[in-house]
Amino acid sequence: MGNRLSKIYTRTGDDGSTGLGDGSRTGKDSLRVAAYGTVDELNSTLGMVIACDGVDDAIREVLVQVQHELFDLGGELCIPGMAMVQGKDIDRLENVLDAFNADLPALKDFILPGGGMAASTCHLARTVCRRAEREVVALGRVEEVRPEAQRYLNRLSDLLFVLARVLARQSGHGEVLWQHERRPRG
């Protein structure tokens, strides 16, 4: 971080614009700002998962690493042309996902968000991740975005789904299965 902020407010955004990492300015409602803003929201949501009681050290360690990578991804999206997320980051997510998924039973039903506070918050993070992915896709339709950004978020949402399953089981609440037959007929 080259410049330290001595004041938090600058007033430069009062006109509805914001500065990008390359020094250019864009609207606060631009697709680029929406994409990296949602990545930031996702990072905050992961902080909520980490803060929940009962999150074991292995999951906590994975999520803290992801938070660092999301900060990098946000930087990449904030600085057009920057490359920070790499294929090895996506490979690592896949390896972690496979390791946590190995001990879970095969899915036979849809799972509803729930299963305790940590699992529920992880499901929330998963949905924020999917929104971030959609916003990166939308940005990529009008500006250049490296495919690694989209791939990282796609794989991360899968990992968060698996971690939510693990957390629900670890908490003792168990997974909440969708019961189609509960729907009223007629």
PDB file of C-alpha atoms in Angstrom:
ATOM      1  CA  MET A   1       0.000   0.000   0.000  1.00  0.00           C
ATOM      2  CA  GLY A   2       1.868   3.042  -1.279  1.00  0.00           C
ATOM      3  CA  ASN A   3      -0.170   5.824   0.292  1.00  0.00           C
ATOM      4  CA  ARG A   4      -1.410   5.782   3.851  1.00  0.00           C
ATOM      5  CA  LEU A   5      -4.742   7.415   4.533  1.00  0.00           C
ATOM      6  CA  SER A   6      -4.547   9.991   7.273  1.00  0.00           C
ATOM      7  CA  LYS A   7      -8.178  10.918   6.648  1.00  0.00           C
ATOM      8  CA  ILE A   8     -10.815   8.385   5.761  1.00  0.00           C
ATOM      9  CA  TYR A   9     -12.973  10.758   3.757  1.00  0.00           C
ATOM     10  CA  THR A  10     -11.714  12.601   0.683  1.00  0.00           C
ATOM     11  CA  ARG A  11     -14.962  14.069  -0.662  1.00  0.00           C
ATOM     12  CA  THR A  12     -13.869  13.044  -4.180  1.00  0.00           C
ATOM     13  CA  GLY A  13     -16.721  10.535  -4.371  1.00  0.00           C
ATOM     14  CA  ASP A  14     -19.444  12.972  -3.482  1.00  0.00           C
ATOM     15  CA  ASP A  15     -20.270  13.291  -7.178  1.00  0.00           C
ATOM     16  CA  GLY A  16     -21.060   9.565  -7.494  1.00  0.00           C
ATOM     17  CA  SER A  17     -17.667   8.557  -8.859  1.00  0.00           C
ATOM     18  CA  THR A  18     -14.862   6.551  -7.331  1.00  0.00           C
ATOM     19  CA  GLY A  19     -11.196   6.062  -8.067  1.00  0.00           C
ATOM     20  CA  LEU A  20      -9.929   2.786  -9.453  1.00  0.00           C
ATOM     21  CA  GLY A  21      -6.550   1.358  -8.547  1.00  0.00           C
ATOM     22  CA  ASP A  22      -5.004   2.660 -11.766  1.00  0.00           C
ATOM     23  CA  GLY A  23      -5.964   6.255 -10.910  1.00  0.00           C
ATOM     24  CA  SER A  24      -8.898   6.482 -13.324  1.00  0.00           C
ATOM     25  CA  ARG A  25     -12.387   7.334 -12.098  1.00  0.00           C
ATOM     26  CA  THR A  26     -15.651   5.579 -12.769  1.00  0.00           C
ATOM     27  CA  GLY A  27     -19.219   5.693 -11.512  1.00  0.00           C
ATOM     28  CA  LYS A  28     -19.931   4.038  -8.198  1.00  0.00           C
ATOM     29  CA  ASP A  29     -22.698   2.161  -9.993  1.00  0.00           C
ATOM     30  CA  SER A  30     -20.410   0.748 -12.699  1.00  0.00           C
ATOM     31  CA  LEU A  31     -20.213  -2.980 -13.334  1.00  0.00           C
ATOM     32  CA  ARG A  32     -16.585  -2.990 -12.203  1.00  0.00           C
ATOM     33  CA  VAL A  33     -17.378  -1.373  -8.855  1.00  0.00           C
ATOM     34  CA  ALA A  34     -20.339  -3.718  -8.385  1.00  0.00           C
ATOM     35  CA  ALA A  35     -18.077  -6.720  -9.022  1.00  0.00           C
ATOM     36  CA  TYR A  36     -15.292  -5.797  -6.619  1.00  0.00           C
ATOM     37  CA  GLY A  37     -17.805  -4.438  -4.111  1.00  0.00           C
ATOM     38  CA  THR A  38     -19.563  -7.790  -3.995  1.00  0.00           C
ATOM     39  CA  VAL A  39     -16.214  -9.561  -3.635  1.00  0.00           C
ATOM     40  CA  ASP A  40     -15.620  -7.291  -0.625  1.00  0.00           C
ATOM     41  CA  GLU A  41     -19.080  -8.171   0.723  1.00  0.00           C
ATOM     42  CA  LEU A  42     -18.244 -11.857   0.294  1.00  0.00           C
ATOM     43  CA  ASN A  43     -15.010 -11.356   2.210  1.00  0.00           C
ATOM     44  CA  SER A  44     -16.952  -9.728   5.049  1.00  0.00           C
ATOM     45  CA  THR A  45     -19.448 -12.580   5.051  1.00  0.00           C
ATOM     46  CA  LEU A  46     -16.585 -15.070   5.367  1.00  0.00           C
ATOM     47  CA  GLY A  47     -15.424 -13.064   8.372  1.00  0.00           C
ATOM     48  CA  MET A  48     -18.838 -13.739   9.889  1.00  0.00           C
ATOM     49  CA  VAL A  49     -18.438 -17.493   9.291  1.00  0.00           C
ATOM     50  CA  ILE A  50     -14.998 -17.427  10.917  1.00  0.00           C
ATOM     51  CA  ALA A  51     -16.419 -15.549  13.925  1.00  0.00           C
ATOM     52  CA  CYS A  52     -19.081 -18.200  14.572  1.00  0.00           C
ATOM     53  CA  ASP A  53     -18.653 -20.551  17.493  1.00  0.00           C
ATOM     54  CA  GLY A  54     -17.736 -24.105  16.605  1.00  0.00           C
ATOM     55  CA  VAL A  55     -15.768 -23.463  13.404  1.00  0.00           C
ATOM     56  CA  ASP A  56     -12.823 -25.816  13.649  1.00  0.00           C
ATOM     57  CA  ASP A  57      -9.263 -24.753  12.955  1.00  0.00           C
ATOM     58  CA  ALA A  58      -9.027 -26.527   9.593  1.00  0.00           C
ATOM     59  CA  ILE A  59     -12.049 -24.680   8.202  1.00  0.00           C
ATOM     60  CA  ARG A  60     -10.964 -21.408   9.812  1.00  0.00           C
ATOM     61  CA  GLU A  61      -7.524 -21.727   8.175  1.00  0.00           C
ATOM     62  CA  VAL A  62      -9.076 -22.389   4.758  1.00  0.00           C
ATOM     63  CA  LEU A  63     -11.410 -19.410   5.064  1.00  0.00           C
ATOM     64  CA  VAL A  64      -8.670 -17.012   6.190  1.00  0.00           C
ATOM     65  CA  GLN A  65      -6.597 -18.053   3.152  1.00  0.00           C
ATOM     66  CA  VAL A  66      -9.650 -17.458   0.941  1.00  0.00           C
ATOM     67  CA  GLN A  67     -10.109 -14.019   2.508  1.00  0.00           C
ATOM     68  CA  HIS A  68      -6.575 -13.093   1.442  1.00  0.00           C
ATOM     69  CA  GLU A  69      -7.219 -14.392  -2.063  1.00  0.00           C
ATOM     70  CA  LEU A  70     -10.493 -12.467  -2.249  1.00  0.00           C
ATOM     71  CA  PHE A  71      -8.648  -9.307  -1.290  1.00  0.00           C
ATOM     72  CA  ASP A  72      -6.294 -10.033  -4.197  1.00  0.00           C
ATOM     73  CA  LEU A  73      -9.253 -10.664  -6.492  1.00  0.00           C
ATOM     74  CA  GLY A  74     -10.840  -7.385  -5.434  1.00  0.00           C
ATOM     75  CA  GLY A  75      -7.565  -5.652  -6.267  1.00  0.00           C
ATOM     76  CA  GLU A  76      -7.471  -7.348  -9.643  1.00  0.00           C
ATOM     77  CA  LEU A  77     -10.993  -6.156 -10.398  1.00  0.00           C
ATOM     78  CA  CYS A  78     -10.211  -2.648  -9.112  1.00  0.00           C
ATOM     79  CA  ILE A  79      -7.120  -2.277 -11.298  1.00  0.00           C
ATOM     80  CA  PRO A  80      -7.981  -2.984 -14.945  1.00  0.00           C
ATOM     81  CA  GLY A  81      -5.318  -5.225 -16.476  1.00  0.00           C
ATOM     82  CA  MET A  82      -4.007  -6.482 -13.111  1.00  0.00           C
ATOM     83  CA  ALA A  83      -3.471 -10.231 -12.678  1.00  0.00           C
ATOM     84  CA  MET A  84      -3.427 -11.589  -9.136  1.00  0.00           C
ATOM     85  CA  VAL A  85      -5.580 -14.726  -8.940  1.00  0.00           C
ATOM     86  CA  GLN A  86      -3.749 -17.634 -10.526  1.00  0.00           C
ATOM     87  CA  GLY A  87      -4.640 -21.114 -11.714  1.00  0.00           C
ATOM     88  CA  LYS A  88      -2.824 -22.570  -8.693  1.00  0.00           C
ATOM     89  CA  ASP A  89      -5.304 -20.747  -6.431  1.00  0.00           C
ATOM     90  CA  ILE A  90      -8.179 -22.479  -8.212  1.00  0.00           C
ATOM     91  CA  ASP A  91      -6.358 -25.824  -8.033  1.00  0.00           C
ATOM     92  CA  ARG A  92      -5.931 -25.346  -4.284  1.00  0.00           C
ATOM     93  CA  LEU A  93      -9.664 -24.663  -3.877  1.00  0.00           C
ATOM     94  CA  GLU A  94     -10.445 -27.879  -5.776  1.00  0.00           C
ATOM     95  CA  ASN A  95      -8.066 -29.905  -3.603  1.00  0.00           C
ATOM     96  CA  VAL A  96      -9.531 -28.490  -0.393  1.00  0.00           C
ATOM     97  CA  LEU A  97     -13.059 -29.048  -1.697  1.00  0.00           C
ATOM     98  CA  ASP A  98     -12.286 -32.673  -2.585  1.00  0.00           C
ATOM     99  CA  ALA A  99     -10.734 -33.308   0.836  1.00  0.00           C
ATOM    100  CA  PHE A 100     -13.735 -31.953   2.773  1.00  0.00           C
ATOM    101  CA  ASN A 101     -16.236 -33.603   0.432  1.00  0.00           C
ATOM    102  CA  ALA A 102     -14.615 -37.045   0.715  1.00  0.00           C
ATOM    103  CA  ASP A 103     -16.174 -37.732   4.127  1.00  0.00           C
ATOM    104  CA  LEU A 104     -19.652 -36.448   3.270  1.00  0.00           C
ATOM    105  CA  PRO A 105     -22.423 -38.772   2.156  1.00  0.00           C
ATOM    106  CA  ALA A 106     -23.523 -38.493  -1.449  1.00  0.00           C
ATOM    107  CA  LEU A 107     -26.291 -35.997  -2.047  1.00  0.00           C
ATOM    108  CA  LYS A 108     -29.709 -37.514  -2.607  1.00  0.00           C
ATOM    109  CA  ASP A 109     -31.780 -34.445  -1.761  1.00  0.00           C
ATOM    110  CA  PHE A 110     -31.493 -30.686  -2.061  1.00  0.00           C
ATOM    111  CA  ILE A 111     -30.179 -28.959   1.044  1.00  0.00           C
ATOM    112  CA  LEU A 112     -31.830 -25.881   2.512  1.00  0.00           C
ATOM    113  CA  PRO A 113     -29.716 -23.164   4.132  1.00  0.00           C
ATOM    114  CA  GLY A 114     -29.600 -23.974   7.828  1.00  0.00           C
ATOM    115  CA  GLY A 115     -27.892 -26.424  10.131  1.00  0.00           C
ATOM    116  CA  GLY A 116     -26.720 -23.995  12.806  1.00  0.00           C
ATOM    117  CA  MET A 117     -25.305 -20.488  12.756  1.00  0.00           C
ATOM    118  CA  ALA A 118     -21.945 -21.296  11.155  1.00  0.00           C
ATOM    119  CA  ALA A 119     -23.497 -23.457   8.424  1.00  0.00           C
ATOM    120  CA  SER A 120     -26.245 -20.913   7.739  1.00  0.00           C
ATOM    121  CA  THR A 121     -23.720 -18.106   7.496  1.00  0.00           C
ATOM    122  CA  CYS A 122     -21.603 -20.225   5.155  1.00  0.00           C
ATOM    123  CA  HIS A 123     -24.685 -20.720   2.959  1.00  0.00           C
ATOM    124  CA  LEU A 124     -25.133 -16.939   2.954  1.00  0.00           C
ATOM    125  CA  ALA A 125     -21.502 -16.556   1.884  1.00  0.00           C
ATOM    126  CA  ARG A 126     -22.136 -19.069  -0.911  1.00  0.00           C
ATOM    127  CA  THR A 127     -25.027 -17.006  -2.261  1.00  0.00           C
ATOM    128  CA  VAL A 128     -22.992 -13.794  -2.075  1.00  0.00           C
ATOM    129  CA  CYS A 129     -20.221 -15.637  -3.935  1.00  0.00           C
ATOM    130  CA  ARG A 130     -22.666 -16.625  -6.685  1.00  0.00           C
ATOM    131  CA  ARG A 131     -23.758 -12.993  -6.992  1.00  0.00           C
ATOM    132  CA  ALA A 132     -20.128 -11.890  -7.221  1.00  0.00           C
ATOM    133  CA  GLU A 133     -19.622 -14.459  -9.970  1.00  0.00           C
ATOM    134  CA  ARG A 134     -22.647 -13.146 -11.886  1.00  0.00           C
ATOM    135  CA  GLU A 135     -21.334  -9.596 -11.588  1.00  0.00           C
ATOM    136  CA  VAL A 136     -17.886 -10.624 -12.820  1.00  0.00           C
ATOM    137  CA  VAL A 137     -19.551 -12.351 -15.786  1.00  0.00           C
ATOM    138  CA  ALA A 138     -21.557  -9.189 -16.529  1.00  0.00           C
ATOM    139  CA  LEU A 139     -18.399  -7.077 -16.321  1.00  0.00           C
ATOM    140  CA  GLY A 140     -16.617  -9.510 -18.632  1.00  0.00           C
ATOM    141  CA  ARG A 141     -19.252  -8.952 -21.298  1.00  0.00           C
ATOM    142  CA  VAL A 142     -18.296  -5.263 -21.609  1.00  0.00           C
ATOM    143  CA  GLU A 143     -14.699  -5.070 -20.350  1.00  0.00           C
ATOM    144  CA  GLU A 144     -11.797  -7.473 -20.270  1.00  0.00           C
ATOM    145  CA  VAL A 145     -11.767  -9.716 -17.214  1.00  0.00           C
ATOM    146  CA  ARG A 146      -9.358 -12.605 -16.813  1.00  0.00           C
ATOM    147  CA  PRO A 147     -11.126 -15.988 -16.837  1.00  0.00           C
ATOM    148  CA  GLU A 148      -9.379 -16.922 -13.592  1.00  0.00           C
ATOM    149  CA  ALA A 149     -11.557 -14.431 -11.710  1.00  0.00           C
ATOM    150  CA  GLN A 150     -14.770 -16.131 -12.787  1.00  0.00           C
ATOM    151  CA  ARG A 151     -13.339 -19.630 -12.339  1.00  0.00           C
ATOM    152  CA  TYR A 152     -12.120 -18.800  -8.825  1.00  0.00           C
ATOM    153  CA  LEU A 153     -15.562 -17.596  -7.725  1.00  0.00           C
ATOM    154  CA  ASN A 154     -17.297 -20.562  -9.345  1.00  0.00           C
ATOM    155  CA  ARG A 155     -15.058 -23.026  -7.515  1.00  0.00           C
ATOM    156  CA  LEU A 156     -15.268 -21.049  -4.272  1.00  0.00           C
ATOM    157  CA  SER A 157     -19.065 -21.236  -4.238  1.00  0.00           C
ATOM    158  CA  ASP A 158     -18.785 -25.024  -4.572  1.00  0.00           C
ATOM    159  CA  LEU A 159     -16.320 -25.117  -1.681  1.00  0.00           C
ATOM    160  CA  LEU A 160     -18.603 -22.978   0.473  1.00  0.00           C
ATOM    161  CA  PHE A 161     -21.490 -25.367  -0.204  1.00  0.00           C
ATOM    162  CA  VAL A 162     -19.364 -28.301   0.955  1.00  0.00           C
ATOM    163  CA  LEU A 163     -18.107 -26.390   3.991  1.00  0.00           C
ATOM    164  CA  ALA A 164     -21.706 -25.517   4.932  1.00  0.00           C
ATOM    165  CA  ARG A 165     -22.510 -29.231   4.848  1.00  0.00           C
ATOM    166  CA  VAL A 166     -19.496 -30.010   7.026  1.00  0.00           C
ATOM    167  CA  LEU A 167     -20.342 -27.231   9.489  1.00  0.00           C
ATOM    168  CA  ALA A 168     -23.963 -28.398   9.777  1.00  0.00           C
ATOM    169  CA  ARG A 169     -22.801 -31.887  10.646  1.00  0.00           C
ATOM    170  CA  GLN A 170     -20.062 -30.718  13.036  1.00  0.00           C
ATOM    171  CA  SER A 171     -22.530 -28.510  14.923  1.00  0.00           C
ATOM    172  CA  GLY A 172     -24.845 -31.415  15.647  1.00  0.00           C
ATOM    173  CA  HIS A 173     -27.738 -29.647  13.932  1.00  0.00           C
ATOM    174  CA  GLY A 174     -27.342 -31.691  10.779  1.00  0.00           C
ATOM    175  CA  GLU A 175     -28.248 -30.725   7.262  1.00  0.00           C
ATOM    176  CA  VAL A 176     -31.718 -29.416   6.503  1.00  0.00           C
ATOM    177  CA  LEU A 177     -33.084 -31.411   3.597  1.00  0.00           C
ATOM    178  CA  TRP A 178     -35.686 -30.050   1.229  1.00  0.00           C
ATOM    179  CA  GLN A 179     -38.852 -32.089   1.523  1.00  0.00           C
ATOM    180  CA  HIS A 180     -40.828 -31.760  -1.667  1.00  0.00           C
ATOM    181  CA  GLU A 181     -43.763 -33.662  -0.190  1.00  0.00           C
ATOM    182  CA  ARG A 182     -44.309 -30.849   2.378  1.00  0.00           C
ATOM    183  CA  ARG A 183     -45.584 -28.633  -0.410  1.00  0.00           C
ATOM    184  CA  PRO A 184     -49.389 -28.344  -0.351  1.00  0.00           C
ATOM    185  CA  ARG A 185     -51.101 -30.092  -3.253  1.00  0.00           C
ATOM    186  CA  GLY A 186     -54.002 -28.755  -5.219  1.00  0.00           C
TER     187      GLY A 186
END
